Structure formats: C-alpha cells, structure tokens
Short mmCIF file of C-alpha atoms in Angstrom, two decimals:
data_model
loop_
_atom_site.label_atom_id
_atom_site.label_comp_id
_atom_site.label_asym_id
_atom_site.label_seq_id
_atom_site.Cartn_x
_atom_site.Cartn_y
_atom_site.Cartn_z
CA UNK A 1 181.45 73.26 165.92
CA UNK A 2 179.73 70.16 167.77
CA UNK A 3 176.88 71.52 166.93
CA UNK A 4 177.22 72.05 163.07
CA UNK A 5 178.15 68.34 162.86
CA UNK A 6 175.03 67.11 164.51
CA UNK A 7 173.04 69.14 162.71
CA UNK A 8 174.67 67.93 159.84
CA UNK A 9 174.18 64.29 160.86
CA UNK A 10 170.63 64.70 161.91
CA UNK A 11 170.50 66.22 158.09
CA UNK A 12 171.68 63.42 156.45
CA UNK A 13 170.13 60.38 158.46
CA UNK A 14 166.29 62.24 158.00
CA UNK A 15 167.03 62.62 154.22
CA UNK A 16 166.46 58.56 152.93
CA UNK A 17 163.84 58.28 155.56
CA UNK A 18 161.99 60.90 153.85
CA UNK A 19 162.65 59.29 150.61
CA UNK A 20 161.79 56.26 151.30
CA UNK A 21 158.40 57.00 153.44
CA UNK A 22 157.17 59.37 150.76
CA UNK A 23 154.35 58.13 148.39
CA UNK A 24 154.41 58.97 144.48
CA UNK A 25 151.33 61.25 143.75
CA UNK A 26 149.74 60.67 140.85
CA UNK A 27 150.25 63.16 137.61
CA UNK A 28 147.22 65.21 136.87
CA UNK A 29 146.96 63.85 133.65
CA UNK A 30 146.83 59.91 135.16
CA UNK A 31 144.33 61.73 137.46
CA UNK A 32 142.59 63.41 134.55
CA UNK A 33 142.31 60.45 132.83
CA UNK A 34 140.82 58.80 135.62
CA UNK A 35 138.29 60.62 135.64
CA UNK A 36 137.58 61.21 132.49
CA UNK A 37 137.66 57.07 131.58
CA UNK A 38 134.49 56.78 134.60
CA UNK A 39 132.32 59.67 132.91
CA UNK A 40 132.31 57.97 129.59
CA UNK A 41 131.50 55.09 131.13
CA UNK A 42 128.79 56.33 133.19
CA UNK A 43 127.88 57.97 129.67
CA UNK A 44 127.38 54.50 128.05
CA UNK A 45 124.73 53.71 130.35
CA UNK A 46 121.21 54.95 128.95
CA UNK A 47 117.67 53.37 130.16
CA UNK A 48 117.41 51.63 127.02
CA UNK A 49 120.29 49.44 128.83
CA UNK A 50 118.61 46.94 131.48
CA UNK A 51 120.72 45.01 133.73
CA UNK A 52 120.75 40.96 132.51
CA UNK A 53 118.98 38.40 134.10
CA UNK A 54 119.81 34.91 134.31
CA UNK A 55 115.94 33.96 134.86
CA UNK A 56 114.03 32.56 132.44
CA UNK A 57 111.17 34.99 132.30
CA UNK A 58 111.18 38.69 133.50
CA UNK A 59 108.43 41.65 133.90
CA UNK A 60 109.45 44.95 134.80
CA UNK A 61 105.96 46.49 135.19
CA UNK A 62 105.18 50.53 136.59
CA UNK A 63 102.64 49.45 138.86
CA UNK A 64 100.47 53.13 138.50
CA UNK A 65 100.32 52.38 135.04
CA UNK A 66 101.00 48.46 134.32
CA UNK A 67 103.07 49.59 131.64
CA UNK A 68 105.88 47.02 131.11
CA UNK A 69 109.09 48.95 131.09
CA UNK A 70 111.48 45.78 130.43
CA UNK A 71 110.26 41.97 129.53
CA UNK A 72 112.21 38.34 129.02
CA UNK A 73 109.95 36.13 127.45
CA UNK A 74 106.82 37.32 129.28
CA UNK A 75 104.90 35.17 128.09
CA UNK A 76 106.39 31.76 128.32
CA UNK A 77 104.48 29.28 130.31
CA UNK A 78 106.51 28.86 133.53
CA UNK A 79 105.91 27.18 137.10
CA UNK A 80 105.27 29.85 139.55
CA UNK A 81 106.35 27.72 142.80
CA UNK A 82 104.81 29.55 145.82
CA UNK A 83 104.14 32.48 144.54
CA UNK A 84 100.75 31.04 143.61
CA UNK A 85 99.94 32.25 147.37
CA UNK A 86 99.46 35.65 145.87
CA UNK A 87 96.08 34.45 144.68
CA UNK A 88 95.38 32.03 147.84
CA UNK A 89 96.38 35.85 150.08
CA UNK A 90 94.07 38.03 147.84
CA UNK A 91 91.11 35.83 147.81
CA UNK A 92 91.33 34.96 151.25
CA UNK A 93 91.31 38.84 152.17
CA UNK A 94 88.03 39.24 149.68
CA UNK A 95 86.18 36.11 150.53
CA UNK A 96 87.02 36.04 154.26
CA UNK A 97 87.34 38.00 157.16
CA UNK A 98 90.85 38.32 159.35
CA UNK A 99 89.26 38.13 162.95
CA UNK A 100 87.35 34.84 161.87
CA UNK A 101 88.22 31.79 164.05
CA UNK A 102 89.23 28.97 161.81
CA UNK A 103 89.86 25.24 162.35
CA UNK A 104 92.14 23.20 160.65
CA UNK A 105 90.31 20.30 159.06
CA UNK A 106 91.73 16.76 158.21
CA UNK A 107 90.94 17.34 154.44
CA UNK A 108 93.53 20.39 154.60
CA UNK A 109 95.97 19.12 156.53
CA UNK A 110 96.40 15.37 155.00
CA UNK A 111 98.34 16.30 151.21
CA UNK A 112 101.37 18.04 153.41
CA UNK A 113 104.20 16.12 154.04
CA UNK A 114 107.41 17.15 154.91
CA UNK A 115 108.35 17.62 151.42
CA UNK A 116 106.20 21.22 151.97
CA UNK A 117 106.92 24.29 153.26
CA UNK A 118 104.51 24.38 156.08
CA UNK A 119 104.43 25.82 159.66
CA UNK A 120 103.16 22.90 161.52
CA UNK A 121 98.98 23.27 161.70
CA UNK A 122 97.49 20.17 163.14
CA UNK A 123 94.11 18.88 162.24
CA UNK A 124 91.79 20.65 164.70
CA UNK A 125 93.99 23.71 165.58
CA UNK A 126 92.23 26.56 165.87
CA UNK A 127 93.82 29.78 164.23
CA UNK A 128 92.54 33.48 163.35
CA UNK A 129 92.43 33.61 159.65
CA UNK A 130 95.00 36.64 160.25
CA UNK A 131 97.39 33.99 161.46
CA UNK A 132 96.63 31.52 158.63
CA UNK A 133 97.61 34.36 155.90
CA UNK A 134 100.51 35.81 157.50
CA UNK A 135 102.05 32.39 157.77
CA UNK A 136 100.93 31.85 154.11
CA UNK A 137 102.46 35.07 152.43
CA UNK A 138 105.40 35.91 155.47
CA UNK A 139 106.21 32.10 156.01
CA UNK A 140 105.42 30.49 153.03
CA UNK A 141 103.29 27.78 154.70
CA UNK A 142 101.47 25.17 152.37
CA UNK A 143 99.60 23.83 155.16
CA UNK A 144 98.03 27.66 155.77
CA UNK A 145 97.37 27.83 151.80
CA UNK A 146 95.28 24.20 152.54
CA UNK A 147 93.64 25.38 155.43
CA UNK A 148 92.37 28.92 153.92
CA UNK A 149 90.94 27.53 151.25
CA UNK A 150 88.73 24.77 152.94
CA UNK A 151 87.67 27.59 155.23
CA UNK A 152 86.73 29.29 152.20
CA UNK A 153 85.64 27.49 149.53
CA UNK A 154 84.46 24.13 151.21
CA UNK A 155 87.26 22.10 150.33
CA UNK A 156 90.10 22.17 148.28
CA UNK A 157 89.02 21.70 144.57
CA UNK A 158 86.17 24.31 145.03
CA UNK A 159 88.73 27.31 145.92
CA UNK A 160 91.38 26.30 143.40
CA UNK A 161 88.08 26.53 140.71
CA UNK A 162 87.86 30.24 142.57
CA UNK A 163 91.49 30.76 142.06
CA UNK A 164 91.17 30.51 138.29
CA UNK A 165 87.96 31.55 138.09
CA UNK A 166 89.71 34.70 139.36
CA UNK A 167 92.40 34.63 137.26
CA UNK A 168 90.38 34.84 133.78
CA UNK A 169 88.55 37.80 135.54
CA UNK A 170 92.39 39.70 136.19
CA UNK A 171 92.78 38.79 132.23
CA UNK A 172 95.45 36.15 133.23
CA UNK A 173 95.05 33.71 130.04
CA UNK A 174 97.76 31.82 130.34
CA UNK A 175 97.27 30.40 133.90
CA UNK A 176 95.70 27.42 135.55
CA UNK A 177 96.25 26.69 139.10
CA UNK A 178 96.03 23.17 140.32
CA UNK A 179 96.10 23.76 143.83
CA UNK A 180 96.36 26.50 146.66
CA UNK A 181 100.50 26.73 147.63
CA UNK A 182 102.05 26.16 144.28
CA UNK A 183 103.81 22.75 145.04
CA UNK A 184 105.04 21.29 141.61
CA UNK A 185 102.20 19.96 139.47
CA UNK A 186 102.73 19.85 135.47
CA UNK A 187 99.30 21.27 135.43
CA UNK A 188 99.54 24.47 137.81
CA UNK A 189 101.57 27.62 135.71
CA UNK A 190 101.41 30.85 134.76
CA UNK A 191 103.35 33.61 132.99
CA UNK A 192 105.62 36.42 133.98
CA UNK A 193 103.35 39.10 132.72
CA UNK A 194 99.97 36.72 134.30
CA UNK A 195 102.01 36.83 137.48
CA UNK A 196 102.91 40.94 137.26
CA UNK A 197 98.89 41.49 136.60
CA UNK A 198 97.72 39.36 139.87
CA UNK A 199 100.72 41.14 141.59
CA UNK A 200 100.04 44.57 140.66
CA UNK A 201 95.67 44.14 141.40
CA UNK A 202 96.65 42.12 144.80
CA UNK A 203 99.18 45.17 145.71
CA UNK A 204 96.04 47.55 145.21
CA UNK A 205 94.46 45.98 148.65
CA UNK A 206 96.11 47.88 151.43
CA UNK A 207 95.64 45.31 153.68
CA UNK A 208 97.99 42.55 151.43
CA UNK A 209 100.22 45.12 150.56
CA UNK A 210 101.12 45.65 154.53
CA UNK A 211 101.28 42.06 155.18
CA UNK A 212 103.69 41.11 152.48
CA UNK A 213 106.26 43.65 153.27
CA UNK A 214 106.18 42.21 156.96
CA UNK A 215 109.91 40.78 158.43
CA UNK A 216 108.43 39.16 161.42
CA UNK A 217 104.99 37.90 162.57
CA UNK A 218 104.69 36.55 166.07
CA UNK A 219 101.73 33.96 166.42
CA UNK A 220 100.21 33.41 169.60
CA UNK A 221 99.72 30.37 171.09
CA UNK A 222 96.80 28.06 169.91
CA UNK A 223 94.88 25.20 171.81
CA UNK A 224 97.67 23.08 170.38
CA UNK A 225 100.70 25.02 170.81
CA UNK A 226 101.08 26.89 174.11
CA UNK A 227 104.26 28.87 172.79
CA UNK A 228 104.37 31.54 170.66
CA UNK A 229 105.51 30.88 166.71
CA UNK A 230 107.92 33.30 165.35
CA UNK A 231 107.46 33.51 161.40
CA UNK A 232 110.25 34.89 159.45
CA UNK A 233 109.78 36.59 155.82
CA UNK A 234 111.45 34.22 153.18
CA UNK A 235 111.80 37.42 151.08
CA UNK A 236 115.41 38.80 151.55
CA UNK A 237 114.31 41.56 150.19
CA UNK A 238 112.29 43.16 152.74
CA UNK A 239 114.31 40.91 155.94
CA UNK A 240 117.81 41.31 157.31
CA UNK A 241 116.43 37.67 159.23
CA UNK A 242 117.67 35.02 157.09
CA UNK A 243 119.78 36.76 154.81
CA UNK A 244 120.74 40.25 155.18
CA UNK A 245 123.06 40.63 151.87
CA UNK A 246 120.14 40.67 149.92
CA UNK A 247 118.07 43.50 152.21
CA UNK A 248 116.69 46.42 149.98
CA UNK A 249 115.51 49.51 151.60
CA UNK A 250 113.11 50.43 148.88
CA UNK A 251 111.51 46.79 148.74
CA UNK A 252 107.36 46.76 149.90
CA UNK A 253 106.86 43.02 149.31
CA UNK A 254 105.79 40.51 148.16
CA UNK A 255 106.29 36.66 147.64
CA UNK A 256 109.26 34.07 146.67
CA UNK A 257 108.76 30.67 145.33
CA UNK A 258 110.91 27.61 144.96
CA UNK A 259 110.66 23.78 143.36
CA UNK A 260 113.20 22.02 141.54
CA UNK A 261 110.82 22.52 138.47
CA UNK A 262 110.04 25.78 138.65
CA UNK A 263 113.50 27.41 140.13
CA UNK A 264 114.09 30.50 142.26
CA UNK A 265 110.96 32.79 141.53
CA UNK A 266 110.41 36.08 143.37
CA UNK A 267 106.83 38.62 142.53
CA UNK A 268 108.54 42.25 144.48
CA UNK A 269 107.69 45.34 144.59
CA UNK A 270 109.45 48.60 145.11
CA UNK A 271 108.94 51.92 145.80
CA UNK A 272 111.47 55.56 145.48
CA UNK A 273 110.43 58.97 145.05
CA UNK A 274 106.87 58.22 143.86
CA UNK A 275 108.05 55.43 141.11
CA UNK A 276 106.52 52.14 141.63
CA UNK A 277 107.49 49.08 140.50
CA UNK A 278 106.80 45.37 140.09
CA UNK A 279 109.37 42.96 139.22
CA UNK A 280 108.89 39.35 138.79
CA UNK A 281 111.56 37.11 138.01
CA UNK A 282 110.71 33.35 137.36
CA UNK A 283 113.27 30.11 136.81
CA UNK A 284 116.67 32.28 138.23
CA UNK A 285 119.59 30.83 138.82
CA UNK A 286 121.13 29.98 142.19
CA UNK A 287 124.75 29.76 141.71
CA UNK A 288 127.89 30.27 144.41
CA UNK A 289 125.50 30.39 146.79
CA UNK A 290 123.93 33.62 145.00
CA UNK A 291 120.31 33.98 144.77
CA UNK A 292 120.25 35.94 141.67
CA UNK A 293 116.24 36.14 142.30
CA UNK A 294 117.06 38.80 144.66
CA UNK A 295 119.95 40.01 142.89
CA UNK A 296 118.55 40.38 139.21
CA UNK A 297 115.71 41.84 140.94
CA UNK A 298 117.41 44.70 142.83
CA UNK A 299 119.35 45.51 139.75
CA UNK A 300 116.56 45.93 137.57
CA UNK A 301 114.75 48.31 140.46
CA UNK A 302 117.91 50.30 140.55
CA UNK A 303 118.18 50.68 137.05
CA UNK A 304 114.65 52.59 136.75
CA UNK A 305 115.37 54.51 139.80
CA UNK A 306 118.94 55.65 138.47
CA UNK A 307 117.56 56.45 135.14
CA UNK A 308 113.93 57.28 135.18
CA UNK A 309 111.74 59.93 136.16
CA UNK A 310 107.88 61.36 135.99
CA UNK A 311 108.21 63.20 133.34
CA UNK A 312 105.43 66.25 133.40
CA UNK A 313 103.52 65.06 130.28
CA UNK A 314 100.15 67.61 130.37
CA UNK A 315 100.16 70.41 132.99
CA UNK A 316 96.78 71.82 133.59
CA UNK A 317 97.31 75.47 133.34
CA UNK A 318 99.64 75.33 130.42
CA UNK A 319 99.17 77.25 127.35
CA UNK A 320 99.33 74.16 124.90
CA UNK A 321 97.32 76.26 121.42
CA UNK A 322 94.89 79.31 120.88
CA UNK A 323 92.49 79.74 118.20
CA UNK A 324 90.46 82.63 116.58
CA UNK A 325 86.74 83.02 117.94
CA UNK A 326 83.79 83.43 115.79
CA UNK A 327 81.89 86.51 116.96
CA UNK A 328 84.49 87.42 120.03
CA UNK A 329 84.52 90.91 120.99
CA UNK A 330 87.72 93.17 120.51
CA UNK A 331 89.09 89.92 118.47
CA UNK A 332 89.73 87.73 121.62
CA UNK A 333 91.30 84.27 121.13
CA UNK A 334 90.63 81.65 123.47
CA UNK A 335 93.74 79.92 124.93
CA UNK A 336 93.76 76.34 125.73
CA UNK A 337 95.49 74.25 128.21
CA UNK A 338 94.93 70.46 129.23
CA UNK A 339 91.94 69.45 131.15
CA UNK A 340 94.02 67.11 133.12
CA UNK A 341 97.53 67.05 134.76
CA UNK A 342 99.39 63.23 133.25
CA UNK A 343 102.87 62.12 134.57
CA UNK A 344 104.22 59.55 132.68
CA UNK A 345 107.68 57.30 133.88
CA UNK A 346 110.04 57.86 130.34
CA UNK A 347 114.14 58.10 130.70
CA UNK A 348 115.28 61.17 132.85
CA UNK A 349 117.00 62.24 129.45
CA UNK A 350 113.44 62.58 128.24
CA UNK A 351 111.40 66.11 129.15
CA UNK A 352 108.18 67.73 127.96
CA UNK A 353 110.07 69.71 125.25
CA UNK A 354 111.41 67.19 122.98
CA UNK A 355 107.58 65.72 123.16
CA UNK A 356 105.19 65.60 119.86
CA UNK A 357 101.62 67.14 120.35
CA UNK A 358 98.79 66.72 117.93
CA UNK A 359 96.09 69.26 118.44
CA UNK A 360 92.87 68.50 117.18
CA UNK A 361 90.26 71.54 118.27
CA UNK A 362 86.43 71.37 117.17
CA UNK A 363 85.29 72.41 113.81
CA UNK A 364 83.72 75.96 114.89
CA UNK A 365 84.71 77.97 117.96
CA UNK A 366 82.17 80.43 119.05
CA UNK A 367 81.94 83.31 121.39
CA UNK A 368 80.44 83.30 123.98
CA UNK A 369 82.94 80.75 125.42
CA UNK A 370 83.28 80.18 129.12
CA UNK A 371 86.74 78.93 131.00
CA UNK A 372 86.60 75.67 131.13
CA UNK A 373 84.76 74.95 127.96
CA UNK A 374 85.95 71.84 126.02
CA UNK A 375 87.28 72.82 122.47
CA UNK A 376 89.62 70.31 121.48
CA UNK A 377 91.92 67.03 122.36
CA UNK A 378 95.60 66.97 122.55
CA UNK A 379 97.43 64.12 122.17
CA UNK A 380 101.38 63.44 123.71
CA UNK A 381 103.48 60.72 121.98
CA UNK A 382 107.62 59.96 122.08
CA UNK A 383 109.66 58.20 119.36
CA UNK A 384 105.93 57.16 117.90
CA UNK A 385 104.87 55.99 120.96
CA UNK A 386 101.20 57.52 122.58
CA UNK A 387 101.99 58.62 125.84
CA UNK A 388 98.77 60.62 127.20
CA UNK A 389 95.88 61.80 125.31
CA UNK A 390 93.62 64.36 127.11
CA UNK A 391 90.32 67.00 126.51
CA UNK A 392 91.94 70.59 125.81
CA UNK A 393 89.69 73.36 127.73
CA UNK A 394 89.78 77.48 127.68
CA UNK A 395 91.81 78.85 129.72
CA UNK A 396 90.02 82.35 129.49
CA UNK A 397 86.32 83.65 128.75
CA UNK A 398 85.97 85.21 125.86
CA UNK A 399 82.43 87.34 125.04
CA UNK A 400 79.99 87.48 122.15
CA UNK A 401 79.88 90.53 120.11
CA UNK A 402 76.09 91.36 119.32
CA UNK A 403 76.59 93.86 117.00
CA UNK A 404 78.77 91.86 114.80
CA UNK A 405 76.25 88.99 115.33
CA UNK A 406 73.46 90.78 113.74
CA UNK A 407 75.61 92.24 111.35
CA UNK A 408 76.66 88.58 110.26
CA UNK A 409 72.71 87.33 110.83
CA UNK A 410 71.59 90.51 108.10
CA UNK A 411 74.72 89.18 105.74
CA UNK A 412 73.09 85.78 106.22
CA UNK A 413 69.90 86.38 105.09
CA UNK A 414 70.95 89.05 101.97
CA UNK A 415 72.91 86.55 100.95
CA UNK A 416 71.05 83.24 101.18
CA UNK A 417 70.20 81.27 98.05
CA UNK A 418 66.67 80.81 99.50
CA UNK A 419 66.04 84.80 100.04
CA UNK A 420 66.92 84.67 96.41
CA UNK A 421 64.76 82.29 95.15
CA UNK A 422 61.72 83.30 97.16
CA UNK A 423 62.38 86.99 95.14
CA UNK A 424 62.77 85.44 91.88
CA UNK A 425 59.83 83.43 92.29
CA UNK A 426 57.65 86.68 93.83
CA UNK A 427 59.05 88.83 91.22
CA UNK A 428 58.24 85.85 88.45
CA UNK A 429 54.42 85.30 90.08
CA UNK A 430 53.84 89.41 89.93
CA UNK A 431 55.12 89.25 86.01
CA UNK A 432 52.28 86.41 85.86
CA UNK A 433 49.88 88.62 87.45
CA UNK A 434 50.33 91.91 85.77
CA UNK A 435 50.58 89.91 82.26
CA UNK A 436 47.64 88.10 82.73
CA UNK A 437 45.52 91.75 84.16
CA UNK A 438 46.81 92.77 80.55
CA UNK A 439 45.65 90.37 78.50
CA UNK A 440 42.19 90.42 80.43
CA UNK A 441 42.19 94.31 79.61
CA UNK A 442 42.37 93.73 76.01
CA UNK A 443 39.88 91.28 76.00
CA UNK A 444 37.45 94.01 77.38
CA UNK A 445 38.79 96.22 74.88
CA UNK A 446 38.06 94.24 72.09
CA UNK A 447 34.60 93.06 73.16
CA UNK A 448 33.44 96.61 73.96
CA UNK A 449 34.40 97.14 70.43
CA UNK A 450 32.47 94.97 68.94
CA UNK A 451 29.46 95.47 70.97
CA UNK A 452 29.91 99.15 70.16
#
C-alpha cells in the first residue's frame, strides 16, 4: 500500500515539472513557412541585383577581361587620396631596380610634414628601393612616394611628368597627377574606371601584385635607425593587424587612400575559383565607426562570386555547323567546331544553351579539305550583347573526288559561253570560206565560157 501512494506522489509532483520544462515545437506548417518565406527570398536575388554603395564612384571590373560588370558614376572626376601610389609602385618596379641602394635626398624629404602619412625617412638615410616601395604600397608612406621618385626621375616634377605621361599611355584620360603620394591638391584626380585600368595593368606585374597583398613587412635597420621597422598593411582587407572585422580571405591587394577631400578610397582585388576581380570604391562613407570602403567592397566581391560563373562560351571540339562539300567523295560534309576555347564571366543562371550563334562560313567549300582548315567565323552574343567571336575550323578531312572533278571540268567547258562562241564564229568563218570557194568557181566557169 505504501508503496502505491509514493508512486502515486512521485506521479503527480513529476507531472507540472514536465509541463512546465517542456518547450512548444513549432507546427510544420510555421516550419514550412519558414522555409518557404527564405527561398523566395533567396529567389529575389539575381546578378542583375548589386549590393549599394554609399561611395561616390564605383568599378566592378573582371580583371581577365576588363569588362566592367557593375559601375557608379565611373567616370566622375574624383580625388584618389593615396591610391595614386599605384602609379608611384608600378613605375618604380619598371624604371628601377629593388636591390638598388637609395639615399634619401633633402629635396624628397622637405614637403612632408606631419600632416602625411610617412614612415619616418631622414634626409641621407640609406634604404633598398625594396624597402622604399613596400613602405609606399604596405605602409602608405608619402615620404617613400618622395624619395622613389627623386631616385627615379631626378626630382620630383620630372617623375610626376612620368606618372602622367604613363597614364595617357594606360588610356587614363581623365587623370592628372600633381605629385607622387596623392596628398590633396585640386589639381591631382582621376576616375573610378582611370583608377580600375592602372589597377588592373599594375596587377599584371607579379612582382606588385605580391607586394600589395603583403600584411607585414619588417625593415631592417638603416645607418639611421639601428632597430628594425615593422610596417603594417593599411588595407583591412588583406590584414587581421589593425582591423580584423574587415579581413577577407579572397582579397590579393592592393591600396587604400584617405583626405578629407577625397574620402575613404580603396583600389582591391580579389580572387575565387578562377574569377578575378577589381573593385575600386572612391569618396565612401565612414559612419559608426564603419569603413564602408571595405565593406561596400566585400559585398560587391561576394555578390559576383555568389552569382557568377565562367560560363563555357566556345569549346574547341564542339560540333557548332556542317556544310555540304563541293567535289567530296561519298558526299562527305565537313563539320566545324571553334578554333578557340572562350570562357566568359555571365550570371550562373546563364549557360551555353540559351546563347545566340551567328555562323558565317566562306562562300565555296571545296574538297580536298584538311582538319583544321578555316571555313567560317562564329559569333556568341546574350540579350544582344557580343560575347566571343572566333575562326570556325574542320573538324574532319574530307577528300576530293577526281572523277566527279573531271566530270564537272568536261560540263564546264560543253557548257561555256566562250566554247560557244569560238564554234559559232569557226562554223561562221568556214560558211565564209566555202561561199567565197563558190563564188570563185563560178567565176572560172563563166570566164572559161567565154573564152571558149
């Protein structure tokens, strides 16, 4: 009996416990629902939809191609801040050479005050140019940007005539550069599709496109420094150093930039699964202590990488058109496939099937033909846009048949105009000739007569 009553009791005082402790599981139609809400959302998204930017000027650029995938007033004048040292980095990398010895001179040192970036040269340091433009593209230094070009140029106003001497040669028309670092001057500005161009030719030198995605470069000591100099990236991007929120693990460089005039201004690059991209974002905002610089950048990287993909445009080896073959024995045709294989970067919703071809082939095709032989052109395009245009070649040999050859040479000549004249005018000069033997005959005939 005892122990029906405390089993009883230990019943009834588990019973609200279990009530209470127990957690309402959703229906599977709130579930459902759920679900069903994010997926229509997700569905809303296309690649036609690029992430806003609060900058004032934007390039999205494929940097295989230099196709512009997304723009924001690309070509408004803007200051570029420091990321003029792309051109100081570039040039210094062409004109000079990384193990020369280099010593600061008073003309390069004198303009920098603390007012610029600068890493602390002093007039007769001597420093490896490899120091001078790490510290100018890793640590931002003005005072390296003065120092390179004097080395280079001969003083200061001779390089920054280089730098936009340089800069009409990239095509960059709406630049001028007033000096080497990119401290505020009215008359030193550019444009964020001039500043994609000089990014995506500067990222084609291997040896600036390893230095800018550098986090840390440790200088050794100089005849005026006898401790080492640690110089930090100032792009977010590609260091967890200064600010690790903003680290991207696809970022490969390159340069920030920052005045009161010009704004927050960041040239980067990007690379995932073979698509690469420049992004340069001029005059962003800097608000709650948010770089958006770094942020509108990384969204407009993810973006393409979320919804983009090389699309197979022409694949050599792919029947694209046949055609009939003049002369081909046993009635071959002659298949053709592109000459070359052309990836293009279009919206992952976008394959080779829903593409438009227009195939133009040459006027005759003629046995004999040999694989490989060009025949035609073929030319890709999307929503009216040209995407690839490339040489169409046989895929196959295809042989001559003699016997139908002379059979269409004999055909030729029975049937040409000019055998026909050349008869008519044979047949009309042997009418001339008998006629005229004729009428000599009865001349004869009619003076033997009389004579007889």
């Amino acid at each position: 009996m005892k122990k029906r009553i405390l089993a009883l009791l230990l019943a009834f005082s588990l019973y609200p416990v279990s009530l209470g402790n127990a957690a309402p599981s959703p229906s599977p139609s709130t579930s459902a629902k759920a679900t069903q809400t994010e997926t229509q959302e997700e569905e809303k998204r296309t690649a036609e939809d690029f992430p806003e930017s609060t900058a004032e000027g934007v390039v999205l650029m494929e940097r295989n191609t230099g196709k512009i995938l997304y723009e924001k007033n690309k070509a408004q004048k803007l200051y570029p801040a420091s990321t003029t040292k792309i051109m100081t980095g570039i040039l210094a990398l062409e004109k000079g050479n990384l193990a020369d010895t280099v010593i600061a001179s008073k003309e390069a040192i004198a303009p920098i005050t603390n007012k610029h970036s600068h890493m602390g040269i002093l007039v007769g340091e001597e420093l490896t140019m490899n120091d001078l433009v790490h510290g100018l593209l890793v640590y931002s230094a003005n005072d390296a940007a003065n120092v390179i070009g004097v080395h280079i140029a001969g003083s200061l106003e001779a390089f920054v005539e280089m730098m936009n001497q340089k800069a009409q040669e990239l095509g960059m028309t709406n630049t001028h550069f007033a000096n080497t670092h990119g401290f505020h001057d009215d008359n030193h500005y550019t444009t964020p599709e001039d500043m994609a161009t000089l990014a995506r030719y500067a990222m084609e030198n291997p040896t600036f496109a390893e230095i800018v995605k550098t986090d840390m470069y440790t200088m050794a000591p100089t005849n005026k420094y006898k401790e080492d100099r640690f110089l930090s990236s100032t792009n977010h991007l590609v260091s967890r150093r200064r600010n690790g929120k903003y680290f991207y693990k696809y970022a490969t460089g390159i340069k920030t930039g920052f005045t009161d005039e010009a704004g927050n201004c960041l040239v980067s690059s990007a690379q995932k699964d073979g698509v690469d991209l420049i992004c340069v974002v001029m005059k962003a905002d800097h608000t709650d202590g948010e770089a958006h610089s770094f942020t509108d950048s990384k969204a407009l990287f993810d973006h393409v990488f979320d919804f983009y993909h090389y699309c197979p445009v022409a694949v050599n080896g792919e029947i694209e058109a046949d055609s009939v073959v003049y002369e081909a024995k046993d009635q071959i045709r002659v298949t053709l496939t592109p000459k070359d294989n052309i990836d293009k970067l279009l919206p992952k919703t976008v394959t080779k099937d829903v593409l438009n071809k227009e195939v133009t082939l040459a006027e005759k095709i003629e046995a004999p033909i040999a694989k490989g032989d060009v025949l035609g052109e073929i030319v890709y395009s999307y929503q009216g846009e040209e995407l690839a245009r490339t040489e169409l070649i046989a895929s196959n040999d295809v042989e001559k048949d003699y016997i139908l050859a002379a059979i269409h040479i004999a055909v030729k000549i029975v049937t040409s105009p000019i055998l026909w004249i050349c008869i008519i005018l044979l047949l009309f000069v042997r009418y001339r000739i008998i006629k005229a033997r004729k009428k000599r005959r009865r001349r004869q005939r009619s003076r033997q007569r009389y004579n007889g």
